[in-house]
Amino acid sequence: MSKLTLLVDALFAVLAFVLLKNIFAKKKLTLIIPAAICLFSVATLIFFYVCNTTEIINVWLNSHSSTPLIYKICGIWGNHEGSMLLFFTFLTTWSAILLKEDNEITLASFFLLALGAYVYFKADPFIFLDMKVNSGQDLSPALQNPYLTTHPPILYLGQTLCFVIWIWSIFSKNNLKFYTNLCFGLMTLGLILGSRWAYSELGWGGFWYWDPVETVSLFPWITIVAAVHGKSNRIALLLSFPMVMTSMCLVRSGVLVSVHSFGLDLQNGLWIGVCTCLAWIATLAAFIKNPPKEISSITLGFLIYLGLLVALILFPIAYTYFCSTNFIIDEDFFHKYITPITVLLLLMLGFAPNMKITQHSWSIICALTSTMLWYFKVQPFHSYFAIIFTFIGFWLIFSSIKYLKLIWQKGFVSAHLGIGLCILGASHSSIFTEKIDVKINDMPIKIGNYTISYKSQELIETPQMRREIIHLLVNAKEISPELQFFHVSKITKHQSAWIQMNLDHFHANIYADHHNIWQCEIMLKPMIALFWFGLMLVIFGICISIINNSAASDRVLQ
């Protein structure tokens, strides 16, 4: 095993040589060599995980012989060092495939050398353990979820594609619509999968909690959204990758602390901060050398929204540093200050297909009528924001329906229709959610129009964990939350379960009270199915846009 790690070290020396030559020599070497070296390194790390090579610190900390194979493989990006290697691998791979011009290769090589030095010297996943151990410490139970297999790599694929688009924008390359949409699709899908993961792990705050790290992940996504919606989008594309690096610096330095944080070492933040500064300096130089000639109003709106989010994240950091007093921003803070701005942004989105308000009179009338009927016939009045978001949701739906015949030609039709459904589902679920705690001995009970009753209890023992499962019935449909005790880490995990009933979702969680009596936490989320169906329509719309702009990729590569 030591010979294999020595080979990886030697190959990284070759990688550094290739990048240095591309920076200083007139004749450039292909970036396929660095990409191949990184792919080999990832494959080597996966091999160590599968073989349970606990001599490697990274494997020892994040795997065990009893860990399921799928989580042994995915465990490589379930930690700081492995995820950085995967991120760097995607950077080099996209660069090798798409960058062809000498000036593009030179700039890419300079940045890859800086970030690659960090990966090798500060985030090396191949460091050996000083002592001899027989087994590892297992992957964190919170990460042992099927969405670990897809959420991080797909999100990284989108964020690293920003790197290539950013370089093209620096050199004012045109016809980037296909790759912008592809980047948008990957990042959106990655965020949706992460949202779904959080939704299944109910303790993480539902599908969105305004957690600082969750919010930071929106920084690069919003810049790409701005680029997709604007005709003159170079300014948004120039900001895309610097925002990726800014969010990475905040997440991996320990400055922002949450359940999603990867690193708590300030030195990591300093090194990544240098790379982030390099990205911002290159962007500023591109602005000065060739300033964008114009910017569309909707792109400007998205960038203003991004600026407010950045300010809300950085303000408590600055306040804590200069005033020596902790300032915590919670969910209520974001709702108080971001919700009104979100309303304005969504109103702009409703006008996006045609900015003339006279063209939207019928959709506004339909939305107002639907909103009034909704609160008179379906749901009781709760708050003015509930009415506003319901109106916006219906308005986006009706303003998209008028373009329905273009759904196969224009991706925005399906995407905006999906966003309207998302707003209806998310706002009503958040406002009208019902939650009760009940002992299983007190069942059956009613919540809403449903009856929850106790069916049976089950105990399953596996080499990795002990599972205590409670089977419940919602009307006649079974739902089975469980309590998982992991033998190696000695951690107990509450694994919630959920089922769909019409447009509603039922969530159930179990725990034992201080008398060791089983209690269930039951939650009814009305109309939340609209949210998830809306997200499917958004992805469908993005796919339509990618397909319809695929011809642009050939023009870029020529």
XYZ file of C-alpha atoms in Angstrom:
558
model
C 0.000 0.000 0.000
C 2.871 2.362 0.757
C 4.224 1.829 -2.782
C 0.854 2.847 -4.193
C 0.807 6.075 -2.165
C 4.385 6.796 -3.289
C 3.191 6.397 -6.876
C 0.419 8.943 -6.209
C 3.031 11.338 -4.788
C 5.210 10.888 -7.871
C 2.263 11.469 -10.176
C 1.369 14.694 -8.347
C 4.948 15.838 -9.018
C 4.312 15.155 -12.722
C 1.047 17.093 -12.427
C 2.894 20.089 -10.951
C 5.515 19.919 -13.741
C 2.831 19.929 -16.463
C 1.029 22.902 -14.911
C 4.262 24.863 -14.445
C 5.246 24.228 -18.049
C 1.841 25.423 -19.225
C 2.281 28.638 -17.227
C 5.787 29.564 -18.374
C 6.423 27.740 -21.674
C 5.091 28.858 -25.044
C 4.272 25.302 -26.111
C 1.483 24.041 -23.877
C 1.035 20.482 -22.678
C -2.382 18.910 -22.645
C -4.401 19.116 -19.443
C -5.422 15.499 -19.989
C -2.310 14.436 -18.027
C -3.318 16.250 -14.785
C -6.892 14.998 -15.206
C -5.714 11.395 -15.616
C -3.483 11.698 -12.537
C -6.378 12.994 -10.442
C -8.724 10.283 -11.675
C -6.091 7.680 -10.777
C -5.766 9.209 -7.305
C -9.533 9.024 -6.736
C -9.577 5.406 -7.949
C -6.695 4.614 -5.574
C -8.516 6.143 -2.620
C -11.665 4.153 -3.487
C -9.502 1.013 -3.616
C -8.156 1.759 -0.125
C -11.695 2.250 1.198
C -13.041 -0.947 -0.386
C -10.074 -2.938 0.945
C -10.553 -1.368 4.401
C -6.960 -0.096 4.474
C -7.017 1.379 7.970
C -3.321 2.258 7.775
C -4.543 5.356 5.914
C -5.881 7.958 8.370
C -8.679 9.020 6.017
C -9.932 5.437 5.697
C -9.584 4.775 9.432
C -11.678 7.831 10.329
C -14.470 7.287 7.802
C -14.922 3.566 7.220
C -15.189 0.163 8.895
C -15.267 -3.444 7.768
C -19.017 -3.558 8.544
C -19.783 -0.395 6.544
C -21.907 -1.207 3.453
C -19.906 -1.158 0.226
C -21.816 1.784 -1.239
C -20.920 3.930 1.793
C -17.295 2.792 1.666
C -17.093 4.199 -1.866
C -19.089 7.344 -1.113
C -17.126 7.816 2.101
C -14.277 9.337 0.102
C -16.288 12.545 -0.355
C -17.856 12.397 3.098
C -14.841 14.188 4.576
C -12.757 17.293 3.900
C -9.687 15.679 2.300
C -11.521 13.256 0.029
C -14.086 15.835 -1.087
C -11.309 18.299 -1.953
C -9.597 15.634 -4.074
C -12.882 14.937 -5.876
C -13.501 18.669 -6.409
C -9.986 19.138 -7.797
C -10.425 16.086 -10.042
C -13.581 17.541 -11.558
C -11.772 20.865 -12.103
C -8.949 19.228 -14.043
C -11.310 16.963 -15.987
C -13.595 19.772 -17.182
C -10.498 21.820 -18.080
C -8.954 18.943 -20.050
C -12.153 18.345 -22.012
C -13.181 21.926 -22.791
C -10.189 24.290 -22.723
C -8.283 24.388 -26.017
C -6.749 27.863 -26.435
C -3.247 28.584 -25.084
C -4.327 31.591 -22.995
C -7.158 29.551 -21.441
C -4.798 26.671 -20.596
C -2.276 29.086 -19.069
C -4.829 30.696 -16.739
C -6.345 27.321 -15.825
C -2.908 25.853 -15.091
C -2.005 28.760 -12.814
C -5.144 28.347 -10.735
C -4.991 24.532 -10.732
C -1.410 24.705 -9.493
C -2.442 26.934 -6.566
C -5.406 24.759 -5.569
C -3.529 21.525 -6.284
C -0.771 22.613 -3.902
C -3.399 23.008 -1.186
C -4.832 19.546 -1.887
C -1.373 17.958 -1.763
C 0.093 19.768 1.248
C -2.948 20.531 3.430
C -5.733 18.129 2.348
C -3.823 14.948 1.540
C -6.129 11.905 1.973
C -3.199 9.436 1.704
C -1.419 10.168 5.016
C -0.483 7.043 6.992
C -1.509 6.382 10.586
C 1.331 6.307 13.134
C -0.110 3.363 15.080
C -1.395 -0.036 14.004
C -5.186 -0.518 14.188
C -7.415 -3.405 13.200
C -10.605 -1.525 12.296
C -11.835 1.939 11.422
C -14.264 4.293 13.144
C -17.051 4.005 10.551
C -18.653 6.714 8.431
C -20.742 9.221 10.374
C -24.295 7.832 10.714
C -25.726 11.161 9.529
C -23.945 10.647 6.196
C -25.135 7.067 5.703
C -27.986 8.035 3.447
C -28.574 7.067 -0.218
C -28.422 10.741 -1.241
C -24.728 10.816 -0.274
C -24.112 8.879 -3.491
C -25.462 11.663 -5.714
C -25.793 15.042 -3.949
C -22.087 15.996 -3.447
C -20.647 14.762 -6.783
C -23.414 16.298 -8.905
C -23.139 19.603 -7.040
C -19.335 19.548 -7.490
C -19.743 18.819 -11.212
C -21.810 21.982 -11.577
C -19.557 24.141 -9.410
C -16.400 23.023 -11.226
C -17.982 23.616 -14.631
C -18.253 27.235 -13.436
C -14.436 27.272 -13.583
C -14.348 26.676 -17.347
C -17.227 29.096 -18.013
C -15.457 31.692 -15.860
C -12.240 31.349 -17.903
C -14.170 31.654 -21.156
C -15.876 34.795 -19.827
C -12.531 36.344 -18.856
C -11.452 36.029 -22.483
C -14.888 37.233 -23.694
C -15.827 34.017 -25.442
C -19.352 33.885 -26.855
C -21.955 31.144 -27.397
C -21.819 29.844 -23.819
C -25.564 29.235 -23.497
C -25.310 25.437 -23.678
C -22.654 25.161 -20.970
C -24.356 27.800 -18.823
C -27.587 25.772 -18.928
C -25.668 22.550 -18.274
C -23.967 24.132 -15.264
C -27.327 25.465 -14.074
C -28.884 22.017 -14.445
C -26.130 20.219 -12.532
C -26.095 22.716 -9.665
C -29.900 22.788 -9.449
C -30.114 18.996 -9.435
C -27.375 18.835 -6.795
C -29.245 21.302 -4.559
C -32.540 19.444 -5.060
C -30.929 16.149 -4.060
C -29.462 17.834 -0.987
C -32.867 19.276 -0.180
C -34.408 15.828 -0.522
C -31.731 14.444 1.790
C -32.503 17.095 4.394
C -36.209 16.348 3.953
C -35.711 12.666 4.772
C -33.509 13.571 7.763
C -36.238 15.578 9.469
C -33.952 16.886 12.195
C -32.054 18.940 9.608
C -34.945 21.351 9.273
C -37.086 20.086 6.418
C -36.220 20.889 2.795
C -34.589 24.241 3.677
C -33.587 25.803 6.979
C -31.509 28.882 6.065
C -28.556 27.119 7.675
C -25.440 29.278 6.998
C -23.727 26.590 4.928
C -26.949 25.831 3.028
C -27.270 29.534 2.254
C -23.638 29.822 1.132
C -24.255 27.038 -1.411
C -26.728 29.410 -3.082
C -24.025 32.001 -3.893
C -22.700 30.426 -7.123
C -26.131 29.034 -8.011
C -27.731 32.488 -7.997
C -24.990 33.867 -10.270
C -25.717 31.088 -12.781
C -29.473 31.721 -12.462
C -28.755 35.385 -13.242
C -26.694 34.331 -16.271
C -29.426 32.008 -17.558
C -32.117 34.676 -17.294
C -30.170 37.562 -18.813
C -29.304 38.200 -22.452
C -26.199 40.171 -21.452
C -24.848 37.749 -18.861
C -21.055 38.132 -18.925
C -20.975 39.960 -15.590
C -22.843 37.074 -13.910
C -20.564 34.456 -15.487
C -17.491 36.376 -14.336
C -18.797 36.202 -10.763
C -19.687 32.508 -10.870
C -16.418 30.776 -9.978
C -15.219 33.433 -7.501
C -18.507 32.793 -5.686
C -17.776 29.051 -5.710
C -14.393 29.736 -4.076
C -15.881 32.233 -1.619
C -18.448 29.697 -0.431
C -15.760 27.010 -0.195
C -13.537 29.309 1.864
C -16.369 30.044 4.314
C -17.452 26.392 4.633
C -14.015 24.783 4.965
C -12.335 27.291 7.256
C -14.544 26.854 10.309
C -15.781 30.449 10.005
C -19.307 29.117 9.462
C -20.218 26.291 11.813
C -23.129 23.965 11.053
C -23.952 20.309 10.544
C -22.757 20.716 6.939
C -19.302 22.134 7.764
C -16.328 20.188 6.426
C -13.410 21.805 8.227
C -12.682 23.698 11.432
C -9.059 24.618 10.667
C -8.510 28.331 10.045
C -5.291 27.502 8.130
C -7.448 25.742 5.547
C -9.425 28.944 5.192
C -6.276 31.019 4.759
C -4.918 28.802 1.971
C -8.265 28.517 0.193
C -8.687 32.244 0.837
C -5.526 32.925 -1.191
C -6.958 30.879 -4.074
C -10.231 32.794 -3.704
C -8.378 36.122 -3.881
C -6.613 34.964 -7.054
C -10.004 34.234 -8.632
C -11.360 37.653 -7.632
C -8.198 39.432 -8.880
C -8.497 37.728 -12.278
C -12.188 38.696 -12.403
C -11.418 42.323 -11.516
C -8.694 42.458 -14.161
C -11.170 41.142 -16.751
C -13.678 43.832 -15.698
C -11.062 46.569 -16.091
C -9.670 45.286 -19.383
C -13.005 44.568 -21.049
C -15.936 45.866 -18.963
C -19.387 44.407 -19.717
C -21.278 46.764 -22.007
C -24.749 46.204 -20.539
C -26.695 44.182 -18.008
C -30.342 43.161 -18.164
C -32.712 44.230 -15.412
C -33.543 40.680 -14.307
C -29.840 39.756 -14.113
C -29.270 42.860 -12.002
C -32.174 41.833 -9.763
C -30.674 38.413 -9.109
C -27.237 39.916 -8.410
C -28.734 42.423 -5.936
C -30.466 39.504 -4.202
C -27.115 37.682 -4.107
C -25.439 40.744 -2.610
C -28.011 40.836 0.196
C -27.462 37.147 0.980
C -23.694 37.643 1.051
C -24.082 40.646 3.362
C -26.344 38.700 5.741
C -23.807 35.868 5.949
C -20.720 38.075 6.359
C -22.266 40.604 8.780
C -22.241 38.332 11.877
C -18.671 37.243 11.072
C -17.491 40.862 10.910
C -19.569 41.822 13.949
C -18.116 38.988 16.024
C -14.564 39.847 14.951
C -14.700 43.614 15.545
C -17.063 43.716 18.527
C -15.892 40.507 20.267
C -19.540 39.538 20.693
C -21.290 36.613 19.090
C -24.069 37.562 16.682
C -26.162 34.598 15.594
C -28.344 34.735 12.508
C -31.193 32.246 12.748
C -34.063 31.244 10.488
C -36.302 34.053 11.784
C -33.653 36.652 10.862
C -33.560 35.426 7.258
C -37.342 35.320 7.047
C -37.594 38.874 8.347
C -35.111 40.416 5.909
C -34.922 38.040 2.932
C -38.613 37.204 2.502
C -39.642 40.726 1.318
C -36.753 40.789 -1.183
C -37.673 37.287 -2.362
C -41.203 38.528 -3.039
C -39.883 41.309 -5.285
C -37.569 38.891 -7.103
C -40.406 36.430 -7.740
C -42.563 39.256 -9.059
C -39.783 40.048 -11.534
C -39.726 36.367 -12.488
C -43.424 36.514 -13.270
C -42.773 39.403 -15.670
C -39.694 37.721 -17.165
C -41.280 36.276 -20.342
C -42.579 39.736 -21.242
C -41.796 42.806 -19.132
C -44.937 44.705 -20.255
C -47.493 44.556 -17.455
C -50.366 44.889 -19.925
C -49.420 41.476 -21.336
C -49.948 39.968 -17.868
C -53.329 41.445 -16.975
C -55.242 38.187 -17.517
C -52.761 36.106 -15.517
C -52.833 38.643 -12.665
C -56.645 38.549 -12.614
C -56.643 34.734 -12.636
C -54.044 34.661 -9.844
C -56.025 37.117 -7.685
C -59.224 35.137 -8.222
C -57.522 31.839 -7.394
C -55.949 33.301 -4.270
C -59.274 34.618 -2.974
C -61.028 31.309 -3.680
C -58.158 29.453 -2.014
C -58.476 31.323 1.272
C -62.259 31.414 1.251
C -62.820 27.755 0.337
C -59.636 25.731 1.043
C -57.430 27.277 3.739
C -58.133 29.741 6.534
C -56.394 33.119 6.582
C -53.049 32.846 8.354
C -50.822 35.793 7.417
C -50.345 38.422 4.748
C -47.148 36.723 3.570
C -49.161 33.522 3.038
C -51.523 35.455 0.765
C -48.644 37.121 -1.088
C -46.796 33.859 -1.761
C -50.020 32.120 -2.779
C -50.714 34.933 -5.253
C -47.169 34.766 -6.648
C -47.398 30.983 -7.009
C -50.677 31.183 -8.922
C -49.397 34.107 -10.986
C -46.294 32.226 -12.107
C -48.482 29.259 -13.009
C -50.966 31.318 -15.053
C -48.251 33.430 -16.707
C -46.558 30.192 -17.816
C -49.749 28.463 -18.994
C -50.197 31.044 -21.773
C -46.892 29.793 -23.260
C -47.738 26.105 -22.741
C -47.711 25.348 -26.467
C -43.989 26.263 -26.452
C -43.121 23.875 -23.613
C -40.956 21.702 -25.886
C -39.127 24.719 -27.358
C -38.752 27.019 -24.337
C -37.412 25.622 -21.094
C -38.594 28.605 -19.054
C -42.248 27.546 -19.509
C -41.850 24.301 -17.570
C -39.330 25.815 -15.132
C -41.520 28.814 -14.198
C -44.583 26.596 -13.948
C -42.603 24.351 -11.599
C -41.465 27.304 -9.483
C -45.084 28.399 -9.112
C -46.028 24.936 -7.835
C -42.969 24.945 -5.542
C -44.058 28.237 -3.992
C -47.604 26.964 -3.390
C -46.391 23.686 -1.910
C -43.579 25.102 0.236
C -45.514 28.082 1.612
C -48.602 26.080 2.524
C -46.615 23.227 3.985
C -44.591 25.633 6.136
C -47.650 27.568 7.328
C -50.220 24.807 7.824
C -48.017 21.950 9.076
C -49.551 20.041 11.999
C -47.315 18.305 14.539
C -48.118 16.127 17.555
C -46.187 13.935 20.005
C -48.008 10.834 21.139
C -47.252 7.634 23.050
C -47.894 4.491 21.039
C -50.098 3.276 23.897
C -52.410 6.248 23.242
C -52.989 5.347 19.600
C -55.070 5.488 17.473
C -55.231 9.251 17.104
C -56.494 11.635 14.428
C -54.540 14.383 12.716
C -56.264 16.310 9.974
C -58.491 13.857 8.097
C -56.235 10.900 8.830
C -56.150 8.234 11.544
C -52.791 6.985 12.835
C -52.700 3.633 14.616
C -50.018 1.315 16.000
C -49.440 -1.931 14.057
C -46.322 -3.717 15.354
C -42.747 -3.432 16.586
C -39.623 -5.062 15.154
C -36.000 -5.501 16.244
C -33.314 -6.223 13.620
C -29.669 -6.856 14.519
C -26.955 -6.437 11.851
C -23.142 -6.390 12.095
C -23.235 -2.599 11.689
C -26.250 -1.555 13.768
C -29.266 -2.471 15.836
C -32.573 -1.309 14.328
C -35.701 -0.818 16.411
C -38.637 -0.276 14.060
C -42.160 0.856 14.881
C -44.754 0.048 12.212
C -47.649 2.516 12.084
C -50.703 2.765 9.870
C -51.927 6.051 8.386
C -55.453 5.023 7.438
C -54.454 1.742 5.750
C -50.975 2.782 4.570
C -47.885 1.682 6.524
C -45.119 4.004 7.742
C -42.084 2.667 9.638
C -39.796 5.074 11.519
C -36.843 3.510 13.318
C -34.123 4.036 15.872
C -30.652 2.937 14.732
C -27.800 2.243 17.155
C -24.413 1.978 15.400
C -22.116 -0.484 17.161
C -18.780 1.080 16.174
C -19.456 4.795 16.678
C -21.888 4.197 19.600
C -24.207 6.773 18.029
C -27.989 6.541 18.001
C -29.688 7.857 14.887
C -33.366 8.714 14.598
C -34.337 7.598 11.103
C -37.595 9.265 10.230
C -40.016 7.830 7.680
C -42.573 9.481 5.443
C -45.363 8.503 3.091
C -47.505 10.420 0.617
C -51.270 10.655 1.085
C -52.827 12.478 -1.880
C -50.914 15.808 -1.978
C -49.962 15.578 1.700
C -46.927 13.968 3.333
C -46.861 12.233 6.695
C -43.593 12.188 8.657
C -42.977 10.006 11.676
C -40.076 9.885 14.115
C -39.706 7.712 17.238
C -37.875 8.084 20.523
C -38.076 6.680 24.052
C -38.988 9.031 26.893
C -37.373 8.962 30.359
C -39.692 6.058 31.314
C -38.508 4.048 28.252
C -41.974 4.337 26.719
C -42.033 4.687 22.939
C -43.242 8.035 21.692
C -43.907 9.106 18.128
C -43.499 12.535 16.632
C -46.081 12.798 13.859
C -46.048 15.613 11.335
C -48.554 16.333 8.574
C -47.247 18.510 5.742
C -50.224 19.534 3.590
C -49.723 19.949 -0.167
C -45.940 19.447 0.046
C -46.172 17.070 -2.948
C -46.681 20.174 -5.107
C -43.215 21.359 -4.049
C -41.476 18.179 -5.199
C -43.516 17.904 -8.401
C -42.645 21.537 -9.137
C -38.939 20.761 -8.768
C -39.325 17.924 -11.286
C -40.824 20.409 -13.738
C -37.894 22.785 -13.120
C -35.401 20.029 -13.979
C -37.478 19.116 -17.047
C -37.388 22.735 -18.206
C -33.625 22.941 -17.724
C -33.198 19.732 -19.760
C -35.267 21.269 -22.570
C -33.020 24.357 -22.528
C -29.857 22.205 -22.579
C -31.113 20.144 -25.531
C -32.239 23.195 -27.496
C -28.876 24.908 -26.973
C -26.709 21.840 -27.600
C -25.660 23.159 -31.022
C -23.813 25.972 -29.239
C -21.367 23.485 -27.749
C -20.015 22.639 -31.183
C -19.396 26.312 -31.917
C -17.531 26.733 -28.617
C -15.316 23.710 -29.167
C -14.396 24.674 -32.738
